[in-house]
């Protein structure tokens, strides 16, 4: 039987299929139009970002320019204050010259008085008695004038000290400097050149107070980070230019403030070169010396401008290794230097001391450097993949300065010698009217006074036999500390390639540096508790970090992309340290002895 085909149904079915295909095409067209709209939207966003980026760059440059202008204003104010300090110093020197002239005149008048007294003792007359009384009155006037000039000299010296301290405080009790070392040969090792871009220089000194870091990430645009500090030294800066920024702190040291200068950074960033200079130390020229030898030379230069025997200096050398303090100047039974373990304690007055620490008196900078170079070989070193002679301990060189009163030390010695002569003698009366007032029991007549002068045991007419009834000119000495610290380098274990027992060294180094960062962070946030005692390093440096002590943190960073993580960590620590607010001045900073 033939199959019957309904053409109408066949055509309807074909029409239905075509309508279904048409709807599918229309839906596809709608999807493509939606995607096209989304792409147009993204394109407009990208174009907007491209237009906004120059505007943001202009805003950033404008903001940076405003900051630079503010810094210039601050620097001009500091320059004016420094000129004021120089003027006060000049006035002080002139006043001291006037004081010396008064002292010389007083000494000459005393000689004349003693000569006339000797003549009067032979043949006393009424006219000679009148001359003697007039001379005594003139001596009393000169003594009062000398006392007034000495008070003015003391006031001007205190004013100069206060102005200098204000200048240092305006710059910051905790100052942060940064030094970017040049690219060195070990930056181009096989390990670094095997990866592209690791030896590229990404950290640079943008200006004298700004460090720029080019943060390069795969698939992203280059992003620049700026870090501002009080001073930034580039690879071209010499050791002399670095030390010029350290000099004002040494003046504060002689004014009674503790001072600490420490170098912080990763292994191989140039800390030891900055602090010590090129090795060996004995062969260093003046331009290659680091902060430690230059600071010692400058300290003794400042002391040489003071009265003789007014300051004494002692040196001690320690290292903090594996969270233990070792005295590098300690000697064994054979007299050889050997590091011995010491404990850090806090005294009842709140100062920090190291038990049984050896101090060696020194008279000049060369003796200091001879002592340091003789024990520097005892410091722990180890070879790593980063640096062939990496320091594994924190080196602390301490110069302790014992200061006496700066007031008229020569006159004080004359008065002390006269007092000894008076004690050895049996004389009961003195020639000065002030002495007669000081001894109210004396009721002798002028004739008896003149008669007693003939038996005066005074051996020299240049020395006045009358001790002044004023308090002693020489005051109790006080001590200040200059701590010069070469910190061990922070590092990543994977990059340095250490293993075995060296892992514990790295752990102790990183833990102590983290504790130092925690102390600076606690001071910056003004927390009620500052964790000084978390490690021996922070406990030992407590006097130099807190209070009115002056701290200079020298950040040493590497310029290449290979060490970008460690460089950013060091720069971040320096930024936090700059936020530390100055605490009120404490009287306990100077240690009475």
JSON list of N, CA, C and O in Angstrom, two decimals, residues 113-163:
[
{"chain": "A", "resi": 113, "resn": "UNK", "atom": "N", "xyz": [100.60, 92.73, 96.37]},
{"chain": "A", "resi": 113, "resn": "UNK", "atom": "CA", "xyz": [100.15, 92.82, 97.75]},
{"chain": "A", "resi": 113, "resn": "UNK", "atom": "C", "xyz": [101.11, 92.10, 98.69]},
{"chain": "A", "resi": 113, "resn": "UNK", "atom": "O", "xyz": [101.49, 92.64, 99.74]},
{"chain": "A", "resi": 114, "resn": "UNK", "atom": "N", "xyz": [101.51, 90.90, 98.33]},
{"chain": "A", "resi": 114, "resn": "UNK", "atom": "CA", "xyz": [102.42, 90.15, 99.19]},
{"chain": "A", "resi": 114, "resn": "UNK", "atom": "C", "xyz": [103.78, 90.86, 99.31]},
{"chain": "A", "resi": 114, "resn": "UNK", "atom": "O", "xyz": [104.42, 90.86, 100.37]},
{"chain": "A", "resi": 115, "resn": "UNK", "atom": "N", "xyz": [104.22, 91.48, 98.20]},
{"chain": "A", "resi": 115, "resn": "UNK", "atom": "CA", "xyz": [105.48, 92.22, 98.27]},
{"chain": "A", "resi": 115, "resn": "UNK", "atom": "C", "xyz": [105.39, 93.41, 99.21]},
{"chain": "A", "resi": 115, "resn": "UNK", "atom": "O", "xyz": [106.29, 93.66, 100.01]},
{"chain": "A", "resi": 116, "resn": "UNK", "atom": "N", "xyz": [104.28, 94.16, 99.12]},
{"chain": "A", "resi": 116, "resn": "UNK", "atom": "CA", "xyz": [104.12, 95.31, 100.00]},
{"chain": "A", "resi": 116, "resn": "UNK", "atom": "C", "xyz": [103.93, 94.89, 101.45]},
{"chain": "A", "resi": 116, "resn": "UNK", "atom": "O", "xyz": [104.36, 95.58, 102.38]},
{"chain": "A", "resi": 117, "resn": "UNK", "atom": "N", "xyz": [103.25, 93.74, 101.64]},
{"chain": "A", "resi": 117, "resn": "UNK", "atom": "CA", "xyz": [103.08, 93.23, 103.00]},
{"chain": "A", "resi": 117, "resn": "UNK", "atom": "C", "xyz": [104.43, 92.86, 103.60]},
{"chain": "A", "resi": 117, "resn": "UNK", "atom": "O", "xyz": [104.71, 93.10, 104.79]},
{"chain": "A", "resi": 118, "resn": "UNK", "atom": "N", "xyz": [105.30, 92.25, 102.77]},
{"chain": "A", "resi": 118, "resn": "UNK", "atom": "CA", "xyz": [106.64, 91.91, 103.26]},
{"chain": "A", "resi": 118, "resn": "UNK", "atom": "C", "xyz": [107.42, 93.16, 103.65]},
{"chain": "A", "resi": 118, "resn": "UNK", "atom": "O", "xyz": [108.13, 93.19, 104.67]},
{"chain": "A", "resi": 119, "resn": "UNK", "atom": "N", "xyz": [107.28, 94.24, 102.88]},
{"chain": "A", "resi": 119, "resn": "UNK", "atom": "CA", "xyz": [107.94, 95.50, 103.24]},
{"chain": "A", "resi": 119, "resn": "UNK", "atom": "C", "xyz": [107.35, 96.09, 104.50]},
{"chain": "A", "resi": 119, "resn": "UNK", "atom": "O", "xyz": [108.05, 96.60, 105.37]},
{"chain": "A", "resi": 120, "resn": "UNK", "atom": "N", "xyz": [106.02, 96.02, 104.60]},
{"chain": "A", "resi": 120, "resn": "UNK", "atom": "CA", "xyz": [105.37, 96.60, 105.78]},
{"chain": "A", "resi": 120, "resn": "UNK", "atom": "C", "xyz": [105.70, 95.83, 107.05]},
{"chain": "A", "resi": 120, "resn": "UNK", "atom": "O", "xyz": [105.69, 96.38, 108.15]},
{"chain": "A", "resi": 121, "resn": "UNK", "atom": "N", "xyz": [105.97, 94.54, 106.92]},
{"chain": "A", "resi": 121, "resn": "UNK", "atom": "CA", "xyz": [106.30, 93.76, 108.11]},
{"chain": "A", "resi": 121, "resn": "UNK", "atom": "C", "xyz": [107.62, 94.17, 108.73]},
{"chain": "A", "resi": 121, "resn": "UNK", "atom": "O", "xyz": [107.86, 93.96, 109.92]},
{"chain": "A", "resi": 122, "resn": "UNK", "atom": "N", "xyz": [108.50, 94.74, 107.91]},
{"chain": "A", "resi": 122, "resn": "UNK", "atom": "CA", "xyz": [109.79, 95.17, 108.44]},
{"chain": "A", "resi": 122, "resn": "UNK", "atom": "C", "xyz": [109.67, 96.50, 109.20]},
{"chain": "A", "resi": 122, "resn": "UNK", "atom": "O", "xyz": [110.22, 96.66, 110.30]},
{"chain": "A", "resi": 123, "resn": "UNK", "atom": "N", "xyz": [108.99, 97.45, 108.65]},
{"chain": "A", "resi": 123, "resn": "UNK", "atom": "CA", "xyz": [108.85, 98.77, 109.29]},
{"chain": "A", "resi": 123, "resn": "UNK", "atom": "C", "xyz": [107.42, 99.26, 109.11]},
{"chain": "A", "resi": 123, "resn": "UNK", "atom": "O", "xyz": [107.13, 100.03, 108.21]},
{"chain": "A", "resi": 124, "resn": "UNK", "atom": "N", "xyz": [106.49, 98.75, 109.91]},
{"chain": "A", "resi": 124, "resn": "UNK", "atom": "CA", "xyz": [105.08, 99.15, 109.75]},
{"chain": "A", "resi": 124, "resn": "UNK", "atom": "C", "xyz": [104.87, 100.61, 110.16]},
{"chain": "A", "resi": 124, "resn": "UNK", "atom": "O", "xyz": [105.31, 101.04, 111.20]},
{"chain": "A", "resi": 125, "resn": "UNK", "atom": "N", "xyz": [104.21, 101.35, 109.30]},
{"chain": "A", "resi": 125, "resn": "UNK", "atom": "CA", "xyz": [103.83, 102.74, 109.56]},
{"chain": "A", "resi": 125, "resn": "UNK", "atom": "C", "xyz": [102.37, 102.91, 109.26]},
{"chain": "A", "resi": 125, "resn": "UNK", "atom": "O", "xyz": [101.73, 102.05, 108.64]},
{"chain": "A", "resi": 126, "resn": "UNK", "atom": "N", "xyz": [101.84, 104.08, 109.66]},
{"chain": "A", "resi": 126, "resn": "UNK", "atom": "CA", "xyz": [100.43, 104.34, 109.39]},
{"chain": "A", "resi": 126, "resn": "UNK", "atom": "C", "xyz": [100.13, 104.44, 107.91]},
{"chain": "A", "resi": 126, "resn": "UNK", "atom": "O", "xyz": [99.10, 103.96, 107.44]},
{"chain": "A", "resi": 127, "resn": "UNK", "atom": "N", "xyz": [101.04, 105.05, 107.16]},
{"chain": "A", "resi": 127, "resn": "UNK", "atom": "CA", "xyz": [100.82, 105.18, 105.71]},
{"chain": "A", "resi": 127, "resn": "UNK", "atom": "C", "xyz": [100.82, 103.81, 105.03]},
{"chain": "A", "resi": 127, "resn": "UNK", "atom": "O", "xyz": [100.01, 103.54, 104.13]},
{"chain": "A", "resi": 128, "resn": "UNK", "atom": "N", "xyz": [101.74, 102.93, 105.47]},
{"chain": "A", "resi": 128, "resn": "UNK", "atom": "CA", "xyz": [101.78, 101.60, 104.88]},
{"chain": "A", "resi": 128, "resn": "UNK", "atom": "C", "xyz": [100.53, 100.79, 105.24]},
{"chain": "A", "resi": 128, "resn": "UNK", "atom": "O", "xyz": [100.05, 99.99, 104.44]},
{"chain": "A", "resi": 129, "resn": "UNK", "atom": "N", "xyz": [100.03, 101.03, 106.46]},
{"chain": "A", "resi": 129, "resn": "UNK", "atom": "CA", "xyz": [98.80, 100.34, 106.82]},
{"chain": "A", "resi": 129, "resn": "UNK", "atom": "C", "xyz": [97.64, 100.77, 105.93]},
{"chain": "A", "resi": 129, "resn": "UNK", "atom": "O", "xyz": [96.82, 99.96, 105.51]},
{"chain": "A", "resi": 130, "resn": "UNK", "atom": "N", "xyz": [97.59, 102.07, 105.64]},
{"chain": "A", "resi": 130, "resn": "UNK", "atom": "CA", "xyz": [96.53, 102.54, 104.75]},
{"chain": "A", "resi": 130, "resn": "UNK", "atom": "C", "xyz": [96.67, 101.93, 103.35]},
{"chain": "A", "resi": 130, "resn": "UNK", "atom": "O", "xyz": [95.69, 101.54, 102.72]},
{"chain": "A", "resi": 131, "resn": "UNK", "atom": "N", "xyz": [97.94, 101.87, 102.86]},
{"chain": "A", "resi": 131, "resn": "UNK", "atom": "CA", "xyz": [98.16, 101.23, 101.55]},
{"chain": "A", "resi": 131, "resn": "UNK", "atom": "C", "xyz": [97.75, 99.77, 101.58]},
{"chain": "A", "resi": 131, "resn": "UNK", "atom": "O", "xyz": [97.15, 99.25, 100.63]},
{"chain": "A", "resi": 132, "resn": "UNK", "atom": "N", "xyz": [98.05, 99.12, 102.70]},
{"chain": "A", "resi": 132, "resn": "UNK", "atom": "CA", "xyz": [97.69, 97.71, 102.81]},
{"chain": "A", "resi": 132, "resn": "UNK", "atom": "C", "xyz": [96.18, 97.52, 102.80]},
{"chain": "A", "resi": 132, "resn": "UNK", "atom": "O", "xyz": [95.65, 96.64, 102.11]},
{"chain": "A", "resi": 133, "resn": "UNK", "atom": "N", "xyz": [95.49, 98.38, 103.53]},
{"chain": "A", "resi": 133, "resn": "UNK", "atom": "CA", "xyz": [94.03, 98.27, 103.54]},
{"chain": "A", "resi": 133, "resn": "UNK", "atom": "C", "xyz": [93.42, 98.57, 102.18]},
{"chain": "A", "resi": 133, "resn": "UNK", "atom": "O", "xyz": [92.47, 97.91, 101.75]},
{"chain": "A", "resi": 134, "resn": "UNK", "atom": "N", "xyz": [93.98, 99.57, 101.49]},
{"chain": "A", "resi": 134, "resn": "UNK", "atom": "CA", "xyz": [93.47, 99.88, 100.15]},
{"chain": "A", "resi": 134, "resn": "UNK", "atom": "C", "xyz": [93.72, 98.73, 99.18]},
{"chain": "A", "resi": 134, "resn": "UNK", "atom": "O", "xyz": [92.87, 98.40, 98.35]},
{"chain": "A", "resi": 135, "resn": "UNK", "atom": "N", "xyz": [94.91, 98.12, 99.31]},
{"chain": "A", "resi": 135, "resn": "UNK", "atom": "CA", "xyz": [95.20, 96.97, 98.46]},
{"chain": "A", "resi": 135, "resn": "UNK", "atom": "C", "xyz": [94.26, 95.80, 98.76]},
{"chain": "A", "resi": 135, "resn": "UNK", "atom": "O", "xyz": [93.79, 95.10, 97.86]},
{"chain": "A", "resi": 136, "resn": "UNK", "atom": "N", "xyz": [94.01, 95.58, 100.05]},
{"chain": "A", "resi": 136, "resn": "UNK", "atom": "CA", "xyz": [93.09, 94.51, 100.41]},
{"chain": "A", "resi": 136, "resn": "UNK", "atom": "C", "xyz": [91.69, 94.77, 99.87]},
{"chain": "A", "resi": 136, "resn": "UNK", "atom": "O", "xyz": [91.01, 93.86, 99.38]},
{"chain": "A", "resi": 137, "resn": "UNK", "atom": "N", "xyz": [91.26, 96.02, 99.94]},
{"chain": "A", "resi": 137, "resn": "UNK", "atom": "CA", "xyz": [89.95, 96.37, 99.38]},
{"chain": "A", "resi": 137, "resn": "UNK", "atom": "C", "xyz": [89.93, 96.16, 97.87]},
{"chain": "A", "resi": 137, "resn": "UNK", "atom": "O", "xyz": [88.93, 95.67, 97.31]},
{"chain": "A", "resi": 138, "resn": "UNK", "atom": "N", "xyz": [91.05, 96.55, 97.22]},
{"chain": "A", "resi": 138, "resn": "UNK", "atom": "CA", "xyz": [91.12, 96.36, 95.76]},
{"chain": "A", "resi": 138, "resn": "UNK", "atom": "C", "xyz": [91.09, 94.88, 95.40]},
{"chain": "A", "resi": 138, "resn": "UNK", "atom": "O", "xyz": [90.45, 94.47, 94.43]},
{"chain": "A", "resi": 139, "resn": "UNK", "atom": "N", "xyz": [91.79, 94.05, 96.20]},
{"chain": "A", "resi": 139, "resn": "UNK", "atom": "CA", "xyz": [91.75, 92.60, 95.95]},
{"chain": "A", "resi": 139, "resn": "UNK", "atom": "C", "xyz": [90.34, 92.06, 96.12]},
{"chain": "A", "resi": 139, "resn": "UNK", "atom": "O", "xyz": [89.88, 91.21, 95.35]},
{"chain": "A", "resi": 140, "resn": "UNK", "atom": "N", "xyz": [89.64, 92.55, 97.15]},
{"chain": "A", "resi": 140, "resn": "UNK", "atom": "CA", "xyz": [88.26, 92.09, 97.35]},
{"chain": "A", "resi": 140, "resn": "UNK", "atom": "C", "xyz": [87.38, 92.46, 96.16]},
{"chain": "A", "resi": 140, "resn": "UNK", "atom": "O", "xyz": [86.54, 91.67, 95.72]},
{"chain": "A", "resi": 141, "resn": "UNK", "atom": "N", "xyz": [87.57, 93.69, 95.62]},
{"chain": "A", "resi": 141, "resn": "UNK", "atom": "CA", "xyz": [86.79, 94.11, 94.44]},
{"chain": "A", "resi": 141, "resn": "UNK", "atom": "C", "xyz": [87.12, 93.21, 93.25]},
{"chain": "A", "resi": 141, "resn": "UNK", "atom": "O", "xyz": [86.22, 92.79, 92.50]},
{"chain": "A", "resi": 142, "resn": "UNK", "atom": "N", "xyz": [88.40, 92.93, 93.08]},
{"chain": "A", "resi": 142, "resn": "UNK", "atom": "CA", "xyz": [88.78, 92.06, 91.96]},
{"chain": "A", "resi": 142, "resn": "UNK", "atom": "C", "xyz": [88.21, 90.66, 92.12]},
{"chain": "A", "resi": 142, "resn": "UNK", "atom": "O", "xyz": [87.79, 90.03, 91.14]},
{"chain": "A", "resi": 143, "resn": "UNK", "atom": "N", "xyz": [88.18, 90.15, 93.34]},
{"chain": "A", "resi": 143, "resn": "UNK", "atom": "CA", "xyz": [87.61, 88.82, 93.56]},
{"chain": "A", "resi": 143, "resn": "UNK", "atom": "C", "xyz": [86.11, 88.80, 93.24]},
{"chain": "A", "resi": 143, "resn": "UNK", "atom": "O", "xyz": [85.61, 87.86, 92.65]},
{"chain": "A", "resi": 144, "resn": "UNK", "atom": "N", "xyz": [85.42, 89.88, 93.64]},
{"chain": "A", "resi": 144, "resn": "UNK", "atom": "CA", "xyz": [83.99, 89.95, 93.32]},
{"chain": "A", "resi": 144, "resn": "UNK", "atom": "C", "xyz": [83.79, 90.04, 91.81]},
{"chain": "A", "resi": 144, "resn": "UNK", "atom": "O", "xyz": [82.88, 89.39, 91.25]},
{"chain": "A", "resi": 145, "resn": "UNK", "atom": "N", "xyz": [84.62, 90.83, 91.13]},
{"chain": "A", "resi": 145, "resn": "UNK", "atom": "CA", "xyz": [84.50, 90.93, 89.67]},
{"chain": "A", "resi": 145, "resn": "UNK", "atom": "C", "xyz": [84.79, 89.60, 89.00]},
{"chain": "A", "resi": 145, "resn": "UNK", "atom": "O", "xyz": [84.11, 89.20, 88.05]},
{"chain": "A", "resi": 146, "resn": "UNK", "atom": "N", "xyz": [85.79, 88.90, 89.53]},
{"chain": "A", "resi": 146, "resn": "UNK", "atom": "CA", "xyz": [86.12, 87.59, 88.97]},
{"chain": "A", "resi": 146, "resn": "UNK", "atom": "C", "xyz": [84.97, 86.61, 89.16]},
{"chain": "A", "resi": 146, "resn": "UNK", "atom": "O", "xyz": [84.64, 85.83, 88.26]},
{"chain": "A", "resi": 147, "resn": "UNK", "atom": "N", "xyz": [84.34, 86.66, 90.33]},
{"chain": "A", "resi": 147, "resn": "UNK", "atom": "CA", "xyz": [83.19, 85.78, 90.58]},
{"chain": "A", "resi": 147, "resn": "UNK", "atom": "C", "xyz": [82.04, 86.10, 89.64]},
{"chain": "A", "resi": 147, "resn": "UNK", "atom": "O", "xyz": [81.37, 85.21, 89.10]},
{"chain": "A", "resi": 148, "resn": "UNK", "atom": "N", "xyz": [81.78, 87.39, 89.41]},
{"chain": "A", "resi": 148, "resn": "UNK", "atom": "CA", "xyz": [80.71, 87.78, 88.49]},
{"chain": "A", "resi": 148, "resn": "UNK", "atom": "C", "xyz": [81.01, 87.30, 87.07]},
{"chain": "A", "resi": 148, "resn": "UNK", "atom": "O", "xyz": [80.11, 86.79, 86.37]},
{"chain": "A", "resi": 149, "resn": "UNK", "atom": "N", "xyz": [82.26, 87.48, 86.63]},
{"chain": "A", "resi": 149, "resn": "UNK", "atom": "CA", "xyz": [82.61, 87.03, 85.28]},
{"chain": "A", "resi": 149, "resn": "UNK", "atom": "C", "xyz": [82.51, 85.52, 85.16]},
{"chain": "A", "resi": 149, "resn": "UNK", "atom": "O", "xyz": [82.10, 84.99, 84.13]},
{"chain": "A", "resi": 150, "resn": "UNK", "atom": "N", "xyz": [82.87, 84.83, 86.23]},
{"chain": "A", "resi": 150, "resn": "UNK", "atom": "CA", "xyz": [82.76, 83.38, 86.18]},
{"chain": "A", "resi": 150, "resn": "UNK", "atom": "C", "xyz": [81.30, 82.93, 86.11]},
{"chain": "A", "resi": 150, "resn": "UNK", "atom": "O", "xyz": [80.96, 81.99, 85.39]},
{"chain": "A", "resi": 151, "resn": "UNK", "atom": "N", "xyz": [80.43, 83.63, 86.82]},
{"chain": "A", "resi": 151, "resn": "UNK", "atom": "CA", "xyz": [79.00, 83.31, 86.73]},
{"chain": "A", "resi": 151, "resn": "UNK", "atom": "C", "xyz": [78.47, 83.57, 85.33]},
{"chain": "A", "resi": 151, "resn": "UNK", "atom": "O", "xyz": [77.68, 82.79, 84.79]},
{"chain": "A", "resi": 152, "resn": "UNK", "atom": "N", "xyz": [78.90, 84.68, 84.74]},
{"chain": "A", "resi": 152, "resn": "UNK", "atom": "CA", "xyz": [78.47, 84.97, 83.37]},
{"chain": "A", "resi": 152, "resn": "UNK", "atom": "C", "xyz": [79.00, 83.91, 82.40]},
{"chain": "A", "resi": 152, "resn": "UNK", "atom": "O", "xyz": [78.30, 83.48, 81.49]},
{"chain": "A", "resi": 153, "resn": "UNK", "atom": "N", "xyz": [80.25, 83.50, 82.61]},
{"chain": "A", "resi": 153, "resn": "UNK", "atom": "CA", "xyz": [80.83, 82.46, 81.76]},
{"chain": "A", "resi": 153, "resn": "UNK", "atom": "C", "xyz": [80.05, 81.16, 81.90]},
{"chain": "A", "resi": 153, "resn": "UNK", "atom": "O", "xyz": [79.75, 80.49, 80.90]},
{"chain": "A", "resi": 154, "resn": "UNK", "atom": "N", "xyz": [79.68, 80.81, 83.15]},
{"chain": "A", "resi": 154, "resn": "UNK", "atom": "CA", "xyz": [78.91, 79.60, 83.36]},
{"chain": "A", "resi": 154, "resn": "UNK", "atom": "C", "xyz": [77.53, 79.70, 82.71]},
{"chain": "A", "resi": 154, "resn": "UNK", "atom": "O", "xyz": [77.03, 78.75, 82.12]},
{"chain": "A", "resi": 155, "resn": "UNK", "atom": "N", "xyz": [76.90, 80.88, 82.81]},
{"chain": "A", "resi": 155, "resn": "UNK", "atom": "CA", "xyz": [75.58, 81.06, 82.19]},
{"chain": "A", "resi": 155, "resn": "UNK", "atom": "C", "xyz": [75.65, 80.96, 80.68]},
{"chain": "A", "resi": 155, "resn": "UNK", "atom": "O", "xyz": [74.79, 80.34, 80.03]},
{"chain": "A", "resi": 156, "resn": "UNK", "atom": "N", "xyz": [76.70, 81.56, 80.07]},
{"chain": "A", "resi": 156, "resn": "UNK", "atom": "CA", "xyz": [76.83, 81.49, 78.61]},
{"chain": "A", "resi": 156, "resn": "UNK", "atom": "C", "xyz": [77.12, 80.06, 78.17]},
{"chain": "A", "resi": 156, "resn": "UNK", "atom": "O", "xyz": [76.62, 79.62, 77.13]},
{"chain": "A", "resi": 157, "resn": "UNK", "atom": "N", "xyz": [77.92, 79.34, 78.95]},
{"chain": "A", "resi": 157, "resn": "UNK", "atom": "CA", "xyz": [78.20, 77.95, 78.60]},
{"chain": "A", "resi": 157, "resn": "UNK", "atom": "C", "xyz": [76.92, 77.11, 78.67]},
{"chain": "A", "resi": 157, "resn": "UNK", "atom": "O", "xyz": [76.66, 76.27, 77.81]},
{"chain": "A", "resi": 158, "resn": "UNK", "atom": "N", "xyz": [76.10, 77.35, 79.69]},
{"chain": "A", "resi": 158, "resn": "UNK", "atom": "CA", "xyz": [74.83, 76.62, 79.79]},
{"chain": "A", "resi": 158, "resn": "UNK", "atom": "C", "xyz": [73.88, 77.01, 78.66]},
{"chain": "A", "resi": 158, "resn": "UNK", "atom": "O", "xyz": [73.16, 76.16, 78.12]},
{"chain": "A", "resi": 159, "resn": "UNK", "atom": "N", "xyz": [73.92, 78.29, 78.26]},
{"chain": "A", "resi": 159, "resn": "UNK", "atom": "CA", "xyz": [73.08, 78.71, 77.15]},
{"chain": "A", "resi": 159, "resn": "UNK", "atom": "C", "xyz": [73.50, 78.03, 75.86]},
{"chain": "A", "resi": 159, "resn": "UNK", "atom": "O", "xyz": [72.67, 77.58, 75.08]},
{"chain": "A", "resi": 160, "resn": "UNK", "atom": "N", "xyz": [74.83, 77.96, 75.62]},
{"chain": "A", "resi": 160, "resn": "UNK", "atom": "CA", "xyz": [75.31, 77.27, 74.42]},
{"chain": "A", "resi": 160, "resn": "UNK", "atom": "C", "xyz": [74.92, 75.81, 74.44]},
{"chain": "A", "resi": 160, "resn": "UNK", "atom": "O", "xyz": [74.49, 75.24, 73.43]},
{"chain": "A", "resi": 161, "resn": "UNK", "atom": "N", "xyz": [75.01, 75.18, 75.61]},
{"chain": "A", "resi": 161, "resn": "UNK", "atom": "CA", "xyz": [74.62, 73.78, 75.74]},
{"chain": "A", "resi": 161, "resn": "UNK", "atom": "C", "xyz": [73.14, 73.58, 75.43]},
{"chain": "A", "resi": 161, "resn": "UNK", "atom": "O", "xyz": [72.76, 72.66, 74.71]},
{"chain": "A", "resi": 162, "resn": "UNK", "atom": "N", "xyz": [72.29, 74.47, 75.97]},
{"chain": "A", "resi": 162, "resn": "UNK", "atom": "CA", "xyz": [70.84, 74.35, 75.72]},
{"chain": "A", "resi": 162, "resn": "UNK", "atom": "C", "xyz": [70.51, 74.58, 74.25]},
{"chain": "A", "resi": 162, "resn": "UNK", "atom": "O", "xyz": [69.66, 73.87, 73.68]},
{"chain": "A", "resi": 163, "resn": "UNK", "atom": "N", "xyz": [71.16, 75.56, 73.62]},
{"chain": "A", "resi": 163, "resn": "UNK", "atom": "CA", "xyz": [70.90, 75.82, 72.20]},
{"chain": "A", "resi": 163, "resn": "UNK", "atom": "C", "xyz": [71.33, 74.64, 71.34]},
{"chain": "A", "resi": 163, "resn": "UNK", "atom": "O", "xyz": [70.61, 74.26, 70.40]}
]
